[in-house]
Short mmCIF file of N, CA, C and O and ligand atoms in Angstrom, two decimals:
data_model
loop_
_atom_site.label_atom_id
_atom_site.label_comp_id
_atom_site.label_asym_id
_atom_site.label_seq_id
_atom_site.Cartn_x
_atom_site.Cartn_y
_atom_site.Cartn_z
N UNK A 1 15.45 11.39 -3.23
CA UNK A 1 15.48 10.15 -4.03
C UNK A 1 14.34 9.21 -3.62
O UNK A 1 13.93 9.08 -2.47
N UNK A 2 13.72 8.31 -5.17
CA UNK A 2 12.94 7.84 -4.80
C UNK A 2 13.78 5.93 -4.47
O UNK A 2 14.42 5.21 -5.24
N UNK A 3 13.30 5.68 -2.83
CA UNK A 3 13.71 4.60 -2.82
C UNK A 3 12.98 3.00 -3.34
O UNK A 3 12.41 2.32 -2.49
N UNK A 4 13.05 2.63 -4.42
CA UNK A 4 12.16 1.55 -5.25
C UNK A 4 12.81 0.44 -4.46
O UNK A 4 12.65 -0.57 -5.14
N UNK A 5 13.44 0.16 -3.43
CA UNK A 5 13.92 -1.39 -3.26
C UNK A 5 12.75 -2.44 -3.01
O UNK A 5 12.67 -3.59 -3.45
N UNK A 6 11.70 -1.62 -2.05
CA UNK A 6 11.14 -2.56 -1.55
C UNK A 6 10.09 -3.22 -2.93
O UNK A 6 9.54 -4.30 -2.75
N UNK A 7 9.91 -2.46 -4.24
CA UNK A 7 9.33 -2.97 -5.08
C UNK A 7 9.88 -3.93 -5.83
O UNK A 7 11.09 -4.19 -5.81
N UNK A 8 8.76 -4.70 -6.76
CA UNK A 8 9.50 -5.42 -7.76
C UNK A 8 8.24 -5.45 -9.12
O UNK A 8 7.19 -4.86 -8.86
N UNK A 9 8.33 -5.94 -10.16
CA UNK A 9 7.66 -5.91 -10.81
C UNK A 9 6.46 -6.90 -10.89
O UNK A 9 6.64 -8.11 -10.90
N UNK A 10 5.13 -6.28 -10.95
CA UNK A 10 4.01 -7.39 -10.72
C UNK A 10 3.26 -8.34 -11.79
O UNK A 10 2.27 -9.05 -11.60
N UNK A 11 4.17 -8.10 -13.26
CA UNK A 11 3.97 -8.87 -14.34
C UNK A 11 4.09 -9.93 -14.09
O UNK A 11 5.23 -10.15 -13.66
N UNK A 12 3.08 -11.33 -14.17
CA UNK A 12 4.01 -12.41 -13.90
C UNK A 12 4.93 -13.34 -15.17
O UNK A 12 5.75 -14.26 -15.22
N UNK A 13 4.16 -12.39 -16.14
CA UNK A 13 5.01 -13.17 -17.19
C UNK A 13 6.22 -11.98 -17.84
O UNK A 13 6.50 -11.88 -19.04
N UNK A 14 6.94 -11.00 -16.54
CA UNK A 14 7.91 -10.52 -16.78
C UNK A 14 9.24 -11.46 -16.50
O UNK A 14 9.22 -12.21 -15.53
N UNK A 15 9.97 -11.42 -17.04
CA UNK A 15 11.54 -11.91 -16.58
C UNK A 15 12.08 -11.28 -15.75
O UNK A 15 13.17 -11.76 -15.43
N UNK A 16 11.76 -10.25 -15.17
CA UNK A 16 12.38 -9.63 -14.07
C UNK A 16 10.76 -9.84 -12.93
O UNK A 16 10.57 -9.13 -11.95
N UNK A 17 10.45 -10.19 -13.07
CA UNK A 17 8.97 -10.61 -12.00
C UNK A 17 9.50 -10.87 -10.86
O UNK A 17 10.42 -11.66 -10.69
N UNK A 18 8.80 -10.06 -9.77
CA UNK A 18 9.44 -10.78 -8.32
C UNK A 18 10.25 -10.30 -7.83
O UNK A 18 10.13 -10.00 -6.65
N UNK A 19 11.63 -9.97 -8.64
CA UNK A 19 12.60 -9.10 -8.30
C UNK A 19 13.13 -7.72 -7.60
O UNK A 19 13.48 -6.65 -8.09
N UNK A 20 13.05 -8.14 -6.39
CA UNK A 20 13.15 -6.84 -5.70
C UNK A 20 14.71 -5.85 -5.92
O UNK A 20 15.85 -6.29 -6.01
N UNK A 21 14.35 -4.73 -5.95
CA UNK A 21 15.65 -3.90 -6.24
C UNK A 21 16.82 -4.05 -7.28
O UNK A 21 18.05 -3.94 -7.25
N UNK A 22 15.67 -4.44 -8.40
CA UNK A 22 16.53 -4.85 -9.43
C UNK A 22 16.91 -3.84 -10.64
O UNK A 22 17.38 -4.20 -11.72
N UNK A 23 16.69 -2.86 -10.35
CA UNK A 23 16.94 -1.24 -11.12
C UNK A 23 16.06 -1.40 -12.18
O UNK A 23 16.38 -0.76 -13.18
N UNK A 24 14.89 -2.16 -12.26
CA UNK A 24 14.03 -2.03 -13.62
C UNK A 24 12.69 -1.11 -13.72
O UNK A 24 12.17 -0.56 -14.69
N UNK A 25 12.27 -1.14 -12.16
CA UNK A 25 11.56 0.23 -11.81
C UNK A 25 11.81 1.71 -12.26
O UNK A 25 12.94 2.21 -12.15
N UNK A 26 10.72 2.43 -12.77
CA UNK A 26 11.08 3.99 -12.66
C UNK A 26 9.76 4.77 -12.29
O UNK A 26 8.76 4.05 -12.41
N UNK A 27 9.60 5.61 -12.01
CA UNK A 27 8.38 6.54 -11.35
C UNK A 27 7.79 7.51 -12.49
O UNK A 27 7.68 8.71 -12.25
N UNK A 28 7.39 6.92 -13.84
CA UNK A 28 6.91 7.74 -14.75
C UNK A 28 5.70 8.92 -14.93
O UNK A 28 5.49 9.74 -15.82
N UNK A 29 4.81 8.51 -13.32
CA UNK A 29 3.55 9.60 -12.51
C UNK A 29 3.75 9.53 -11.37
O UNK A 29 4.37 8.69 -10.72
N UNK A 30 3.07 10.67 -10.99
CA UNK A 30 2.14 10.55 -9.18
C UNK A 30 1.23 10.99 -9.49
O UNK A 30 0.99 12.02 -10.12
N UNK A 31 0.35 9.89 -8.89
CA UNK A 31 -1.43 10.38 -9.04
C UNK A 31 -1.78 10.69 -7.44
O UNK A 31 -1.05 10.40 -6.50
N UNK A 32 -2.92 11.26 -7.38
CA UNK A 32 -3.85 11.33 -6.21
C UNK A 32 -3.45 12.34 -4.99
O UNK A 32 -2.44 13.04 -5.14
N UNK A 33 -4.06 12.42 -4.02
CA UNK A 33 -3.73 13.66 -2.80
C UNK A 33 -1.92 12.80 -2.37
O UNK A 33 -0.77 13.24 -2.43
N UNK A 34 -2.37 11.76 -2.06
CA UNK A 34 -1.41 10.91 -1.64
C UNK A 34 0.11 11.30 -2.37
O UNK A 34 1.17 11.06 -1.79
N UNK A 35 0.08 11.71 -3.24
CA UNK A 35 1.31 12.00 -4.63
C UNK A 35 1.85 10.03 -4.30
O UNK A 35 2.92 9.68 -3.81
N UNK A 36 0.64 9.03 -4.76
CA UNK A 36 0.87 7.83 -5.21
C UNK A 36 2.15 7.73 -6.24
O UNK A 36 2.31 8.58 -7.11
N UNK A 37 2.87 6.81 -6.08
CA UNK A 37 3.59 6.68 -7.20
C UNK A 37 3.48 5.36 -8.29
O UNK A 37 3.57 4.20 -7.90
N UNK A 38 3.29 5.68 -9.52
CA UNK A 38 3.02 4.79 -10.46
C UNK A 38 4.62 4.83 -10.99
O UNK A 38 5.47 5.67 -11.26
N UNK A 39 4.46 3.14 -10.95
CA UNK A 39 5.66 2.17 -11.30
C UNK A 39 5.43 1.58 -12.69
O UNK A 39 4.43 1.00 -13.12
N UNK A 40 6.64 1.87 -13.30
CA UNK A 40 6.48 1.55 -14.55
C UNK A 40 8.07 0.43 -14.39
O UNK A 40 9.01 0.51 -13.59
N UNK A 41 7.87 -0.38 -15.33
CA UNK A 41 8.80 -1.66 -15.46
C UNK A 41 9.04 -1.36 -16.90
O UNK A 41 8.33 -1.19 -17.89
N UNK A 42 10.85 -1.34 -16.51
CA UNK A 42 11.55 -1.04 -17.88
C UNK A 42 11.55 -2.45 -18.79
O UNK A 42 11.60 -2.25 -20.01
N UNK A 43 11.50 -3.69 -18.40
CA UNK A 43 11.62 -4.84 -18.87
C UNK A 43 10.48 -4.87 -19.76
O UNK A 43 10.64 -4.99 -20.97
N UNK A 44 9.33 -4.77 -19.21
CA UNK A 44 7.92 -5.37 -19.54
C UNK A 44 6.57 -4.34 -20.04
O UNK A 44 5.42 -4.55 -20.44
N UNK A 45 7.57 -2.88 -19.72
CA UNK A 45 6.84 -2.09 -19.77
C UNK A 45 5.56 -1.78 -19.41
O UNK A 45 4.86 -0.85 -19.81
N UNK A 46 5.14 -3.33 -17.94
CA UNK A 46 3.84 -2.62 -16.91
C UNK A 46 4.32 -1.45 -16.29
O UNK A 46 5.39 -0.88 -16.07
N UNK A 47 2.83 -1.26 -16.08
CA UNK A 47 2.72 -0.35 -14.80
C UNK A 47 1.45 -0.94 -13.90
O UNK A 47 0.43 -1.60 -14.12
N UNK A 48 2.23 -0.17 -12.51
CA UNK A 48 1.39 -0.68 -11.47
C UNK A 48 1.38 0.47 -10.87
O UNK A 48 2.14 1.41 -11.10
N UNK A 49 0.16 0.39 -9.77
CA UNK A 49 0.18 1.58 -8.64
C UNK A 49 1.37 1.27 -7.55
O UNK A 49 1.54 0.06 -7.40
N UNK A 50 1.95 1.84 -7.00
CA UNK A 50 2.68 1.12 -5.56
C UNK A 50 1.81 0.51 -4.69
O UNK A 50 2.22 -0.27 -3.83
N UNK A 51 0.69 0.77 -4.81
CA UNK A 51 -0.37 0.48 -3.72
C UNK A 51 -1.08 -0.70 -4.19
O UNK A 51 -2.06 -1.19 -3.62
N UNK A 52 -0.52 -1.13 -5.28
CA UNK A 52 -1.15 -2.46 -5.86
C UNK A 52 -0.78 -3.98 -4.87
O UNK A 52 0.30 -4.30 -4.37
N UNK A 53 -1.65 -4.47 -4.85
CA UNK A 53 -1.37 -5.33 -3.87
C UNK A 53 -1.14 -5.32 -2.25
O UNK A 53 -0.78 -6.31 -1.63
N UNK A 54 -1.40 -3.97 -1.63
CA UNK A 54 -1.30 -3.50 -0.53
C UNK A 54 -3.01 -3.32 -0.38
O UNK A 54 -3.78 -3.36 -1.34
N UNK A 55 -3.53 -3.08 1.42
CA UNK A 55 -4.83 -2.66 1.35
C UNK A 55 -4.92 -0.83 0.64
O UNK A 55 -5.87 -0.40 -0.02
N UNK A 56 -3.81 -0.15 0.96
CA UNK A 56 -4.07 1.18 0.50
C UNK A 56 -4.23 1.36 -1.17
O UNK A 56 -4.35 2.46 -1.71
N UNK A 57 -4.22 0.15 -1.83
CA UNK A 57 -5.12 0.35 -3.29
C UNK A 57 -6.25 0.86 -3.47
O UNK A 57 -7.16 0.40 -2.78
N UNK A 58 -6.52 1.79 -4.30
CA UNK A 58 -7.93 2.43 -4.55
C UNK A 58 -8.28 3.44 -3.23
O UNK A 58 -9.26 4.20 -3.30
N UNK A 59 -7.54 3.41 -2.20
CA UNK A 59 -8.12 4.26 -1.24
C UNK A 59 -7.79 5.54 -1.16
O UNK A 59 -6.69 5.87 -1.63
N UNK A 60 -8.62 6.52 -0.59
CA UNK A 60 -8.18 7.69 -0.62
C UNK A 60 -7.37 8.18 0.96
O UNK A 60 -7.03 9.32 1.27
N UNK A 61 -7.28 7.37 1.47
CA UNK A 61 -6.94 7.53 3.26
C UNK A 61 -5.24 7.82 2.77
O UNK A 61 -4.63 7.44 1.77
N UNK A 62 -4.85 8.58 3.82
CA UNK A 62 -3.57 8.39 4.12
C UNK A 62 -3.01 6.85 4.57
O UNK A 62 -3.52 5.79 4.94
N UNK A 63 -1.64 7.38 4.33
CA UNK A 63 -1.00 5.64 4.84
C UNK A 63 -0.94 5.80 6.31
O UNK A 63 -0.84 4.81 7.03
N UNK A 64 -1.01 7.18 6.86
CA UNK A 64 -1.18 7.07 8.33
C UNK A 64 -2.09 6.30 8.83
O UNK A 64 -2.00 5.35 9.62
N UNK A 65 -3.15 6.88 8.21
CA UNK A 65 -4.70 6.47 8.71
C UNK A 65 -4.55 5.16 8.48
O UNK A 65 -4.52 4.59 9.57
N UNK A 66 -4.41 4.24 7.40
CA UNK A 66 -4.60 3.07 7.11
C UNK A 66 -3.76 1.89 8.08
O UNK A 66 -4.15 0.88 8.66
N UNK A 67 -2.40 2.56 7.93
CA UNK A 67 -1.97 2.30 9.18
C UNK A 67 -2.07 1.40 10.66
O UNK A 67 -1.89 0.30 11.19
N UNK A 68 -2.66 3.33 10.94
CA UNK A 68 -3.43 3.27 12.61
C UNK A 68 -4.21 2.13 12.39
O UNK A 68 -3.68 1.15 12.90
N UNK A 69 -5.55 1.82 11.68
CA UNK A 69 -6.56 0.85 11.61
C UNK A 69 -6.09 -0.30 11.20
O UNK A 69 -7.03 -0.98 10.78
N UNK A 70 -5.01 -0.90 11.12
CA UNK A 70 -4.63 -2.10 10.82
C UNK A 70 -3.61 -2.53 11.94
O UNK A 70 -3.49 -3.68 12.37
N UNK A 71 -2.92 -1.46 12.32
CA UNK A 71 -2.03 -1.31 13.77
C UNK A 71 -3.64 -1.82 14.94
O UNK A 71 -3.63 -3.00 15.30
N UNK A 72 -4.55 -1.15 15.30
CA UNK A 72 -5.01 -1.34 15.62
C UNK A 72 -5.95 -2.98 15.88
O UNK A 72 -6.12 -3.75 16.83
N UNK A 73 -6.41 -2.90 14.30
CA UNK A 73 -6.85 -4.70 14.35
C UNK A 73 -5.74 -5.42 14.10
O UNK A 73 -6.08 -6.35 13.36
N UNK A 74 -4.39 -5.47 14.37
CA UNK A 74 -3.46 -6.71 14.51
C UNK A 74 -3.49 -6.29 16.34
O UNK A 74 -2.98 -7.06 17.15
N UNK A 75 -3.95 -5.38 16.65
CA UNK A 75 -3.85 -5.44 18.58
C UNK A 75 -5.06 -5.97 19.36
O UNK A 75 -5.25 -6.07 20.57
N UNK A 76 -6.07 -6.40 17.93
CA UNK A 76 -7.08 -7.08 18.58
C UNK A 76 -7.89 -5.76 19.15
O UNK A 76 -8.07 -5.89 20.36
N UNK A 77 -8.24 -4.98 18.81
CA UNK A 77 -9.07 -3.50 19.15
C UNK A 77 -10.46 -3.83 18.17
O UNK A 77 -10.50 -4.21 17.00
N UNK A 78 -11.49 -3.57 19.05
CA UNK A 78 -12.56 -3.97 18.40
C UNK A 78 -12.04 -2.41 17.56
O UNK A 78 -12.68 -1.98 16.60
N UNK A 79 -13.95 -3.26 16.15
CA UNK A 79 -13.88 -2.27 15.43
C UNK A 79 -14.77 -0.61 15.61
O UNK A 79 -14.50 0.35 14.90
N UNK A 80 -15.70 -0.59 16.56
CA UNK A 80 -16.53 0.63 17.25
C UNK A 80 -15.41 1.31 18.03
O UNK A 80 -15.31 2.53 18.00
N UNK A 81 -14.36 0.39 18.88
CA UNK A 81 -13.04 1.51 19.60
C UNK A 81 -12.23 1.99 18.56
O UNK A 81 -11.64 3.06 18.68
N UNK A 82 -12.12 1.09 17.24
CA UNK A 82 -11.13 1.83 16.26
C UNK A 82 -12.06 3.38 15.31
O UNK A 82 -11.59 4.50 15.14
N UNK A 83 -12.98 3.03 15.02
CA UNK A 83 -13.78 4.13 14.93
C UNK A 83 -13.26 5.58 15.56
O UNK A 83 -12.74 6.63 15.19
N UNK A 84 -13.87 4.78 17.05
CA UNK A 84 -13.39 6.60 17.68
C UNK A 84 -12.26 6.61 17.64
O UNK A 84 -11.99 7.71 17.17
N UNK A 85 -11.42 6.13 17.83
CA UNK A 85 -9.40 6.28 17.90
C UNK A 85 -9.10 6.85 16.47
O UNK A 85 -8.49 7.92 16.48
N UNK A 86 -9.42 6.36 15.29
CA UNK A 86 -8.90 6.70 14.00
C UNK A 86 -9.86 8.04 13.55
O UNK A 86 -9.39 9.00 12.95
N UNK A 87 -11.20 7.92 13.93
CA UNK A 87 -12.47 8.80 12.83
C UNK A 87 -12.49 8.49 11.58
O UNK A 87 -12.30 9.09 10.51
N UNK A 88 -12.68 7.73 11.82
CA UNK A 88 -13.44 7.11 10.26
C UNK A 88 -14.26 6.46 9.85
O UNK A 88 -14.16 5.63 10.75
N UNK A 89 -15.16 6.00 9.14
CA UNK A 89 -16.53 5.61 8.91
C UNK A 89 -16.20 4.10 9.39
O UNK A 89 -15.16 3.59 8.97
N UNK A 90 -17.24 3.20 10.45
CA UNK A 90 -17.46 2.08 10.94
C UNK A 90 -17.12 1.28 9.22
O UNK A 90 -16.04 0.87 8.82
N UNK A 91 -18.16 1.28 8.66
CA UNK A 91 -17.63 0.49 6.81
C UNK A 91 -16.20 0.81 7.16
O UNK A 91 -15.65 0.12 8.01
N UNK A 92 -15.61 1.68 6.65
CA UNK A 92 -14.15 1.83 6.15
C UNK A 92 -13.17 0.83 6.99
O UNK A 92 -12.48 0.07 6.31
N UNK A 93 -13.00 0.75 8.62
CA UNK A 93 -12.77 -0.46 9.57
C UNK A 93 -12.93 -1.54 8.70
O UNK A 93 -12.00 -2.17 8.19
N UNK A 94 -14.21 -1.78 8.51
CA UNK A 94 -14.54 -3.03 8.09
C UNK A 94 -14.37 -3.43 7.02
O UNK A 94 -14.93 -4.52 6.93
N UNK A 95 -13.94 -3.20 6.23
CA UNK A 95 -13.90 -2.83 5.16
C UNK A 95 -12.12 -3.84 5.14
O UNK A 95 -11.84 -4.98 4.77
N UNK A 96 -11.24 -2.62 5.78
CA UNK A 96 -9.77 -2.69 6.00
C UNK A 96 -9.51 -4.32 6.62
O UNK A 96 -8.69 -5.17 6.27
N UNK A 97 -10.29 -4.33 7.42
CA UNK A 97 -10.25 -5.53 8.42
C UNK A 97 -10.40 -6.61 7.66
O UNK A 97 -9.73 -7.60 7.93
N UNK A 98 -11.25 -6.63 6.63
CA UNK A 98 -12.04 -7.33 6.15
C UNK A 98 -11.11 -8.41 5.16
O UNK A 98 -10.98 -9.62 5.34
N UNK A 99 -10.50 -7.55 4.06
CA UNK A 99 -9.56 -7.77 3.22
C UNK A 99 -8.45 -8.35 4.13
O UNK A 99 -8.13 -9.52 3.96
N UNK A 100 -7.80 -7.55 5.17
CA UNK A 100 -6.74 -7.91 5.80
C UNK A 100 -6.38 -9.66 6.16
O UNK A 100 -5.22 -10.08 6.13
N UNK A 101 -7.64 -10.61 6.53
CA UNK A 101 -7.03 -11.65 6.86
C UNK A 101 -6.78 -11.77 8.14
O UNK A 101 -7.34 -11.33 9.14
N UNK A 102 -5.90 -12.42 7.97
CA UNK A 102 -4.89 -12.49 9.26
C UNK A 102 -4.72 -11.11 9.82
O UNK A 102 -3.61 -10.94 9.30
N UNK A 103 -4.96 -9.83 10.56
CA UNK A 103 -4.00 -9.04 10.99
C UNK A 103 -2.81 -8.98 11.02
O UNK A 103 -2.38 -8.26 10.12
N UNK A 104 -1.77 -9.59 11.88
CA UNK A 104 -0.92 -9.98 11.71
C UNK A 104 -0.11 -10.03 10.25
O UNK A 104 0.76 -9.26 9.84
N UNK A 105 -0.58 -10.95 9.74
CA UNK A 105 0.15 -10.97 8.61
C UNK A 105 -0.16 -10.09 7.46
O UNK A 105 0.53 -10.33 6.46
N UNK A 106 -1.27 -8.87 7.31
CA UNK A 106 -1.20 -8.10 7.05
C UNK A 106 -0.43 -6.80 6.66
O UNK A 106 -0.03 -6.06 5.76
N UNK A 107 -0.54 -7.06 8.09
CA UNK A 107 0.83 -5.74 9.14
C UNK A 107 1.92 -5.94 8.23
O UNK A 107 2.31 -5.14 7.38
N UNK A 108 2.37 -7.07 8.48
CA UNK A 108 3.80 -7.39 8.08
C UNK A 108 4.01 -6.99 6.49
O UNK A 108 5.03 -6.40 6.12
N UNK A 109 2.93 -7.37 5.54
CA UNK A 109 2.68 -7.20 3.98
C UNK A 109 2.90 -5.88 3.98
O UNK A 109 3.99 -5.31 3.87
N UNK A 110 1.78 -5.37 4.11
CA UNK A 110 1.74 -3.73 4.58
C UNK A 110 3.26 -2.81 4.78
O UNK A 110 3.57 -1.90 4.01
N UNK A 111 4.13 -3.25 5.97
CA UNK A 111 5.15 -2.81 6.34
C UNK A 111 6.55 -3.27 5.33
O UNK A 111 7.59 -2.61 5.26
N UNK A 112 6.34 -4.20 4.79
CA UNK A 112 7.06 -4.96 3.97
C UNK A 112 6.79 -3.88 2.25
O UNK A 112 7.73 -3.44 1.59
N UNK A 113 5.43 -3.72 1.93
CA UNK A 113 5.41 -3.65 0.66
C UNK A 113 5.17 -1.78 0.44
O UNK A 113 5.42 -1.15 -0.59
N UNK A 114 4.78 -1.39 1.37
CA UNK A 114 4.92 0.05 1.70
C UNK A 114 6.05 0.75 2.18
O UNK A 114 6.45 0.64 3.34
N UNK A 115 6.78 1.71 1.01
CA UNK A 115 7.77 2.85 1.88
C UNK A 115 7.05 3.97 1.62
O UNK A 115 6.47 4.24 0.57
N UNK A 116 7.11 4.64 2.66
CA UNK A 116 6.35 6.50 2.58
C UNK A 116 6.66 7.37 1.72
O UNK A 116 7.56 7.19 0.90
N UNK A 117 5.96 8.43 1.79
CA UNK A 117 6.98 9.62 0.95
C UNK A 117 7.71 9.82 1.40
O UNK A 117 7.70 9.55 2.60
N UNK A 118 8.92 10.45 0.79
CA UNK A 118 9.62 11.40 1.29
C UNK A 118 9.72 12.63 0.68
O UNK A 118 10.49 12.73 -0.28
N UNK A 119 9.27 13.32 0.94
CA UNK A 119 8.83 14.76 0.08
C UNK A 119 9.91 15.64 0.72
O UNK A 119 10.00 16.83 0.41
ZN1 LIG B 201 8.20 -6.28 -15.71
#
């Protein structure tokens, strides 16, 4: 089962907008290596990526990887030590870091607006 709680719909001019775990979600694709899941809103009839509004939008990284490098810059790890720890291109760090903000409060978005597969 797919668990939709932590979503809600990102229309803002839906009536169900905002609403977390409000049974209006359904999983009408999976795109990408990732098997992404595209959210479709029964109310409003958007769709969004799950990854919309998260840094793992548009990326091709695992959520591991993305993860590690954000685990990492909320620990205050420069970005040349996250390099070698993760392997991944110095840009891509920076990149992640970049968008992120706060670390910290990243993390939390991130952990908050992301559930994994469960395959
Ligand atoms: Zn909606």
């Amino acid at each position: 089962m797919d668990d939709l709680s932590r979503f809600c719909c990102l229309n803002p001019n839906c009536s169900d907008h905002g609403k977390r775990d409000h049974g209006n979600l359904t999983i009408p694709h999976r795109y990408g290596p990732n098997k992404t899941r595209l959210l479709r809103c029964s109310t409003c009839t958007s769709r969004s990526s799950e990854r919309t509004g998260t840094p793992l939008f548009g990326t091709r990284l695992s959520p591991d990887t993305v993860a590690d490098i954000l685990a990492h810059a909320a620990e205050g790890v420069g970005t040349r030590k996250t390099v070698r720890l993760v392997g991944v291109h110095r840009d891509t760090v920076t990149r992640y870091v970049r968008s992120a903000g706060d670390p910290a409060q990243l993390l939390h978005d991130e952990l908050v607006a992301f559930s994994p597969d469960d395959d």
